[in-house]
XYZ file of C-alpha atoms in Angstrom:
474
model
C -153.459 -50.678 92.130
C -150.272 -50.594 92.495
C -150.209 -52.750 89.295
C -152.306 -49.984 87.282
C -150.657 -46.921 88.897
C -146.617 -48.033 87.945
C -148.723 -48.500 83.785
C -149.549 -45.148 84.016
C -146.741 -43.698 85.342
C -144.509 -45.911 82.539
C -146.594 -44.807 79.342
C -146.817 -41.038 80.005
C -142.731 -40.961 80.211
C -141.356 -39.699 76.733
C -138.826 -41.363 74.735
C -135.766 -39.459 74.110
C -136.305 -38.758 69.960
C -135.564 -42.458 67.783
C -132.894 -42.607 66.469
C -133.816 -44.136 63.114
C -132.678 -45.555 59.090
C -133.763 -47.651 57.058
C -131.523 -49.725 53.913
C -132.836 -51.951 50.878
C -129.963 -54.744 50.033
C -130.080 -56.019 47.454
C -127.349 -58.939 47.192
C -126.943 -60.167 42.781
C -125.379 -62.078 41.405
C -124.059 -62.504 37.680
C -124.658 -59.274 34.995
C -127.413 -59.630 31.744
C -130.401 -61.314 30.885
C -129.865 -64.651 32.370
C -130.600 -66.931 28.652
C -128.616 -68.608 26.232
C -124.113 -68.128 26.508
C -122.794 -66.446 29.245
C -119.389 -65.123 27.308
C -117.819 -65.557 31.026
C -118.778 -68.809 31.123
C -117.274 -69.252 27.499
C -114.052 -67.869 28.496
C -113.869 -70.909 31.666
C -115.086 -73.894 29.316
C -112.238 -72.883 26.573
C -109.676 -72.486 29.771
C -110.583 -76.492 30.534
C -109.844 -77.356 26.954
C -113.843 -77.280 25.519
C -113.411 -76.561 21.340
C -115.823 -74.307 20.170
C -118.911 -76.766 18.988
C -119.205 -78.160 22.457
C -119.188 -74.872 23.931
C -122.371 -74.212 21.295
C -123.662 -77.610 22.316
C -123.355 -76.887 26.195
C -125.154 -73.503 26.349
C -127.413 -73.635 23.267
C -129.288 -77.795 24.824
C -129.503 -79.900 21.212
C -127.557 -77.849 19.258
C -125.804 -78.923 15.846
C -124.096 -75.843 13.315
C -124.539 -75.155 10.902
C -123.267 -73.395 7.440
C -125.662 -70.704 5.515
C -125.700 -71.800 2.364
C -125.619 -67.461 0.556
C -124.244 -64.523 1.219
C -126.200 -62.594 3.943
C -126.629 -58.068 4.414
C -126.804 -57.087 7.813
C -128.276 -53.166 7.597
C -126.567 -52.094 10.796
C -128.029 -48.040 12.577
C -125.842 -46.430 12.705
C -126.908 -43.530 13.893
C -131.231 -41.091 13.301
C -132.569 -38.185 14.120
C -130.036 -36.008 12.675
C -130.305 -33.369 10.062
C -125.896 -34.759 7.868
C -123.524 -36.920 8.630
C -119.875 -36.386 6.765
C -117.965 -38.745 5.052
C -115.627 -39.583 3.935
C -113.943 -42.477 2.285
C -116.740 -42.944 -0.683
C -115.094 -43.774 -4.452
C -119.433 -44.080 -5.369
C -123.110 -42.843 -4.830
C -125.696 -43.027 -6.950
C -123.308 -44.405 -9.830
C -121.320 -41.800 -9.990
C -117.924 -40.657 -9.096
C -116.842 -39.746 -5.599
C -112.727 -38.583 -3.860
C -112.158 -40.892 -1.784
C -109.196 -39.315 0.326
C -112.956 -36.263 0.417
C -115.663 -35.101 2.599
C -118.616 -34.985 1.515
C -121.629 -33.857 3.423
C -125.216 -35.734 3.276
C -128.270 -33.325 4.261
C -131.611 -32.764 3.865
C -132.437 -30.485 1.604
C -136.140 -29.279 0.117
C -136.691 -31.830 -2.337
C -134.275 -35.537 -0.497
C -131.535 -36.000 0.659
C -128.540 -32.930 -1.014
C -123.963 -33.920 -1.061
C -122.354 -31.581 -1.239
C -118.669 -30.565 -1.283
C -116.004 -29.694 1.435
C -116.548 -25.938 -0.014
C -120.273 -26.654 0.293
C -121.124 -26.765 -3.291
C -123.692 -29.089 -4.387
C -123.205 -31.883 -6.372
C -126.950 -33.468 -6.445
C -129.556 -34.269 -4.704
C -131.170 -37.374 -4.006
C -135.406 -37.908 -3.806
C -134.576 -41.115 -2.215
C -131.623 -42.967 -0.300
C -128.065 -42.178 -0.735
C -125.298 -44.855 -1.408
C -122.085 -43.845 -0.197
C -119.775 -46.789 -1.521
C -116.108 -47.630 -0.455
C -113.510 -48.655 -2.548
C -112.758 -52.829 -2.905
C -111.437 -53.843 0.184
C -111.590 -50.612 1.487
C -114.800 -48.820 4.421
C -116.744 -45.642 4.706
C -116.070 -43.747 7.602
C -118.452 -41.807 9.223
C -118.579 -38.246 11.079
C -119.630 -38.195 14.235
C -120.696 -39.951 17.467
C -122.064 -42.808 15.857
C -124.947 -44.984 18.733
C -121.915 -47.963 19.651
C -120.069 -44.224 21.865
C -117.236 -45.115 18.263
C -116.509 -41.670 16.958
C -115.445 -40.656 13.600
C -116.139 -44.394 12.848
C -115.497 -46.981 9.844
C -117.359 -49.291 8.261
C -117.331 -52.197 6.024
C -119.625 -52.154 3.397
C -121.717 -49.321 2.251
C -123.268 -46.013 4.112
C -127.046 -45.525 3.133
C -128.760 -42.736 4.231
C -132.167 -41.678 4.363
C -135.101 -38.796 4.842
C -137.424 -39.649 7.255
C -139.817 -38.575 9.470
C -137.933 -38.271 13.141
C -134.765 -36.961 11.027
C -131.783 -38.638 8.806
C -130.695 -41.978 9.129
C -127.128 -43.587 8.734
C -127.262 -47.474 8.199
C -124.738 -49.461 7.171
C -124.787 -51.957 5.062
C -122.325 -54.474 5.171
C -121.849 -58.599 4.863
C -122.792 -61.083 7.392
C -118.383 -62.506 7.948
C -117.868 -58.265 8.373
C -120.089 -57.788 10.715
C -119.510 -61.427 12.861
C -115.432 -58.966 12.627
C -116.771 -55.819 14.021
C -118.696 -57.768 17.033
C -116.294 -60.280 18.844
C -114.005 -57.990 20.419
C -116.701 -55.460 21.419
C -117.797 -57.786 23.112
C -115.515 -59.849 24.544
C -111.967 -59.059 24.421
C -109.449 -60.487 22.331
C -107.274 -61.344 23.580
C -109.637 -65.134 25.700
C -108.666 -68.012 24.276
C -109.131 -68.361 20.460
C -112.230 -71.690 21.268
C -114.347 -68.574 22.819
C -113.619 -66.429 20.093
C -114.876 -69.311 17.935
C -118.125 -69.238 19.856
C -118.250 -65.997 19.814
C -117.650 -64.726 16.426
C -120.876 -67.696 15.792
C -123.538 -66.804 17.965
C -123.069 -63.536 17.241
C -123.598 -64.621 13.339
C -126.816 -66.688 13.740
C -127.874 -63.641 16.096
C -127.218 -61.397 12.983
C -129.273 -64.078 10.927
C -131.980 -64.633 13.689
C -133.425 -60.984 14.673
C -134.487 -58.105 12.938
C -134.282 -55.641 15.720
C -135.934 -52.870 12.730
C -139.773 -55.546 12.367
C -141.522 -54.633 9.328
C -140.432 -51.309 7.997
C -137.008 -53.261 6.379
C -134.450 -49.714 6.825
C -131.993 -51.926 9.264
C -131.868 -55.048 11.000
C -129.620 -55.130 14.119
C -128.603 -51.979 16.487
C -125.264 -51.112 16.768
C -124.869 -51.396 20.418
C -126.449 -54.039 23.024
C -129.656 -53.606 22.084
C -128.868 -55.491 19.567
C -125.088 -56.663 20.310
C -121.975 -54.354 19.981
C -121.025 -53.771 16.476
C -117.288 -51.486 16.241
C -116.654 -52.075 12.799
C -112.987 -51.708 11.757
C -112.480 -50.701 15.374
C -113.815 -54.088 16.312
C -111.539 -56.246 13.723
C -107.693 -57.557 15.750
C -105.377 -60.529 13.541
C -106.988 -62.770 16.950
C -111.070 -61.940 16.401
C -110.511 -61.297 12.689
C -109.594 -65.162 12.421
C -112.202 -67.363 14.455
C -113.990 -64.760 12.841
C -112.502 -66.678 9.351
C -111.904 -70.266 11.002
C -115.719 -70.319 11.474
C -117.374 -68.560 8.728
C -120.356 -68.307 8.009
C -121.990 -71.188 10.445
C -124.822 -71.031 12.531
C -125.872 -72.601 15.767
C -129.392 -74.779 14.162
C -132.010 -76.927 15.732
C -133.340 -78.869 13.864
C -131.679 -77.797 10.702
C -133.267 -73.994 10.866
C -130.822 -71.393 13.433
C -131.733 -70.240 16.033
C -132.102 -66.936 18.042
C -128.293 -67.246 20.282
C -128.718 -64.590 23.195
C -125.959 -64.428 24.997
C -124.647 -61.725 28.107
C -122.145 -60.785 29.970
C -122.050 -64.065 33.629
C -124.434 -66.237 34.463
C -122.963 -66.447 37.974
C -123.226 -70.162 38.401
C -126.710 -70.862 36.050
C -127.922 -69.319 32.827
C -132.071 -69.124 32.540
C -135.053 -71.009 31.190
C -135.700 -68.226 28.336
C -139.397 -67.649 29.977
C -137.580 -66.825 33.011
C -135.006 -64.274 31.312
C -137.541 -62.330 29.512
C -140.307 -62.821 30.973
C -143.611 -63.895 28.970
C -142.199 -65.342 25.719
C -142.681 -68.302 24.741
C -140.471 -71.128 25.847
C -138.039 -72.972 23.471
C -135.611 -76.119 23.749
C -132.175 -74.948 22.952
C -132.327 -71.689 25.423
C -133.392 -73.691 28.399
C -131.080 -73.334 31.988
C -127.918 -75.166 31.900
C -125.113 -74.844 34.615
C -122.530 -72.692 34.673
C -119.254 -73.161 37.328
C -116.675 -71.934 35.042
C -117.635 -68.335 34.983
C -115.647 -67.275 38.127
C -113.253 -65.041 36.286
C -116.151 -62.716 36.714
C -116.022 -60.241 38.826
C -119.744 -60.401 39.908
C -119.570 -64.628 39.230
C -120.790 -63.598 43.053
C -122.651 -61.908 44.397
C -122.092 -58.361 45.477
C -124.602 -56.270 47.798
C -125.704 -53.354 47.030
C -127.202 -51.288 49.255
C -130.478 -47.935 49.015
C -132.579 -46.056 51.002
C -135.327 -46.942 51.891
C -136.692 -43.755 50.806
C -133.707 -44.042 47.803
C -135.330 -47.280 46.326
C -139.294 -45.640 46.580
C -137.649 -42.806 44.397
C -136.862 -45.456 41.912
C -139.013 -47.570 42.194
C -142.274 -45.242 41.225
C -144.852 -45.767 39.199
C -143.808 -49.013 40.615
C -144.552 -48.520 43.987
C -147.768 -46.760 45.789
C -146.730 -45.114 48.715
C -143.598 -45.972 50.569
C -141.984 -48.675 50.211
C -141.917 -51.491 52.798
C -140.164 -54.963 51.446
C -139.761 -57.184 47.702
C -141.675 -60.473 48.265
C -140.452 -62.904 45.327
C -143.481 -64.909 44.331
C -141.859 -66.580 41.483
C -138.527 -66.990 41.905
C -136.557 -69.527 37.653
C -133.806 -72.376 37.849
C -130.788 -70.346 38.555
C -133.170 -68.435 40.572
C -133.350 -64.923 38.930
C -137.332 -63.680 39.850
C -139.335 -63.910 37.850
C -142.129 -61.956 39.947
C -142.146 -60.400 43.142
C -144.692 -57.808 44.929
C -143.148 -54.312 45.886
C -145.332 -53.967 49.152
C -145.185 -49.948 50.400
C -147.456 -48.398 52.648
C -150.286 -47.728 49.881
C -151.451 -50.806 48.639
C -148.947 -54.140 46.828
C -147.623 -54.006 42.732
C -147.268 -56.843 41.147
C -143.289 -56.452 39.136
C -141.433 -58.814 36.663
C -138.117 -59.599 37.469
C -136.424 -57.355 35.224
C -138.775 -54.556 35.628
C -136.909 -54.623 38.503
C -133.935 -55.059 37.004
C -134.469 -52.285 35.412
C -135.908 -49.315 38.422
C -133.458 -50.166 40.707
C -130.306 -50.621 38.441
C -129.052 -53.785 39.027
C -126.837 -55.655 36.667
C -129.235 -58.891 37.190
C -131.852 -60.151 37.805
C -130.977 -63.309 40.614
C -131.575 -60.805 43.595
C -132.013 -61.635 46.428
C -133.942 -58.706 48.543
C -134.227 -58.408 52.518
C -135.628 -54.446 53.797
C -134.127 -52.868 57.727
C -136.102 -51.136 59.318
C -133.911 -49.506 62.948
C -134.995 -47.547 65.445
C -133.784 -46.258 68.979
C -134.965 -45.437 71.396
C -133.964 -43.877 75.061
C -136.653 -44.612 77.891
C -136.679 -45.286 82.115
C -134.829 -48.801 82.838
C -137.933 -48.841 85.747
C -141.519 -46.574 85.827
C -140.612 -44.175 88.615
C -143.764 -44.588 91.094
C -143.511 -41.894 93.949
C -141.595 -42.525 97.077
C -139.868 -45.754 96.283
C -136.326 -44.158 94.998
C -135.641 -45.809 90.671
C -131.745 -45.663 91.478
C -130.004 -45.082 94.971
C -128.429 -41.498 96.166
C -124.937 -41.171 94.768
C -122.743 -39.091 97.343
C -120.940 -37.322 94.002
C -123.981 -35.657 93.106
C -124.738 -34.332 96.096
C -127.038 -36.922 97.355
C -129.329 -36.698 94.300
C -131.207 -39.305 92.613
C -129.533 -40.992 88.916
C -131.351 -41.126 86.472
C -131.375 -45.289 85.030
C -132.024 -45.160 81.478
C -132.685 -47.984 78.920
C -131.620 -48.537 74.648
C -133.544 -50.374 73.516
C -132.836 -51.493 68.947
C -135.881 -51.970 67.625
C -137.745 -51.581 64.343
C -138.659 -54.675 61.152
C -136.284 -56.457 58.844
C -138.523 -58.340 55.843
C -138.376 -60.981 54.464
C -137.649 -62.519 58.314
C -139.260 -65.650 59.214
C -141.497 -65.657 62.847
C -139.098 -67.347 65.265
C -135.738 -66.867 63.742
C -133.046 -65.610 65.049
C -131.312 -62.445 63.914
C -127.371 -60.765 65.518
C -126.902 -56.887 67.417
C -123.948 -55.993 66.258
C -122.045 -53.577 67.908
C -118.998 -51.287 65.995
C -115.739 -52.070 68.449
C -113.311 -49.472 67.555
C -112.948 -51.057 63.465
C -114.848 -54.724 63.841
C -118.533 -55.999 64.183
C -119.432 -57.866 67.092
C -122.131 -59.039 68.565
C -123.968 -57.313 70.843
C -126.810 -60.072 72.438
C -128.696 -61.984 69.940
C -133.301 -60.730 69.358
C -136.189 -63.350 67.536
C -137.410 -61.992 65.435
C -141.424 -62.060 66.208
C -144.695 -62.282 62.883
C -143.970 -59.839 60.579
C -140.334 -59.181 61.041
C -140.529 -57.035 64.404
C -137.999 -57.220 66.597
C -136.993 -56.000 70.089
C -134.186 -55.832 72.535
C -131.987 -53.547 75.514
C -128.614 -52.709 73.998
C -125.895 -52.820 76.913
C -124.607 -49.341 76.193
C -124.347 -45.997 74.175
C -122.919 -46.495 70.843
C -122.969 -48.237 67.476
C -125.281 -51.014 66.627
C -127.196 -53.067 63.784
C -128.633 -55.785 63.088
C -128.084 -59.120 61.897
C -130.295 -61.453 59.691
C -130.154 -64.292 57.129
C -126.121 -62.847 56.343
C -127.009 -59.766 56.211
C -127.197 -56.764 57.598
C -129.487 -53.767 58.223
C -128.329 -49.879 59.320
C -126.174 -48.563 61.259
C -127.471 -46.542 64.168
C -126.400 -45.015 67.265
C -127.672 -45.373 70.804
C -125.928 -42.367 73.224
């Protein structure tokens, strides 16, 4: 009977308001999609004395270098959706001579594209695209900001202006070698070793001849930004990168004699990824296999970086991918690196299966080499022992005139996921500027934990080398 009374009394005593906090902790390694050539890895191998040929053969397995037998023109979309463009440096258009020292405007008119001079006088109208050519060895300058972020950029080759349903587009029609010269320093620093720059030049040239971002419409083949590869035209030409392009002229990566797509990215974190896992749903390719990449250590993203956000913020970021409020992210499959291929986004109203790239985009992370852990942490105050009528809880305190002193048990509790039932976690306490071990706690099924705290203060849970949010026990 006494036991029943004690339990009832304990249940009737409410805990004080909880000081709860949540967080999603993402440990992220690498930068990019992880497929093909790692640019910082290339830097590391060049510093180890590797040649460009050897570097390329390492990242693109089973490939050889070949040489193109004919010139190739690349069509780069610089800008689209505008009503007019200001262009200078052109010496002719549609067989008519222009003054390359003057600026001309090309705009959409009632009967097609109208080109006018600086005074606003219309020179002529064309029903089709207008191709503005530079003088021999020169460049054409496109006014305004292009999609590569360059404002008033100069470009080798011609600027083709064409009208469409979405407005007027400006396309740079440029030879492959001039195009490659406009890519290398836009992708990697021009100060890198010559062999690293040569490897980047071959990879950029090969990518340009094996991909078509514009599809069957044929208006353009490459974007000027990272949707294809960064291209800045004349602004990217430097002595070192131009020398790398010249030294590798017309050379491309081939597999069984055919040029192949040469994906590249910034930082592998120590290993690249198979293409079917980096670009989930794509077909496997024998030259795009996971390889060890130990020398990309110069990159600030080689080692894991910790990103923290509240579960509320993560729920907002995952809008459309999470059902209800986010509880945890559970990885279902990893690649060889091991980047995330598929994962479950577990919410309070159900579970959604997503790809690693979907998670990366939604959460704004640099790579899919991610390890997630979610924390839900609360502290609450409860009586240290149930109040039983006629039995004092604590001895009388003479300083209070004989009044009974209350005793409070401060508890930290919550859920950490993913976690292994029976594993141990550590509750840390903030002491001055340091975090020190306060008490260990065993994790139950589902990641639940609960333990008593020794005193008021700031606390957090550490599990698997990752720490949760800070909470205050009063």
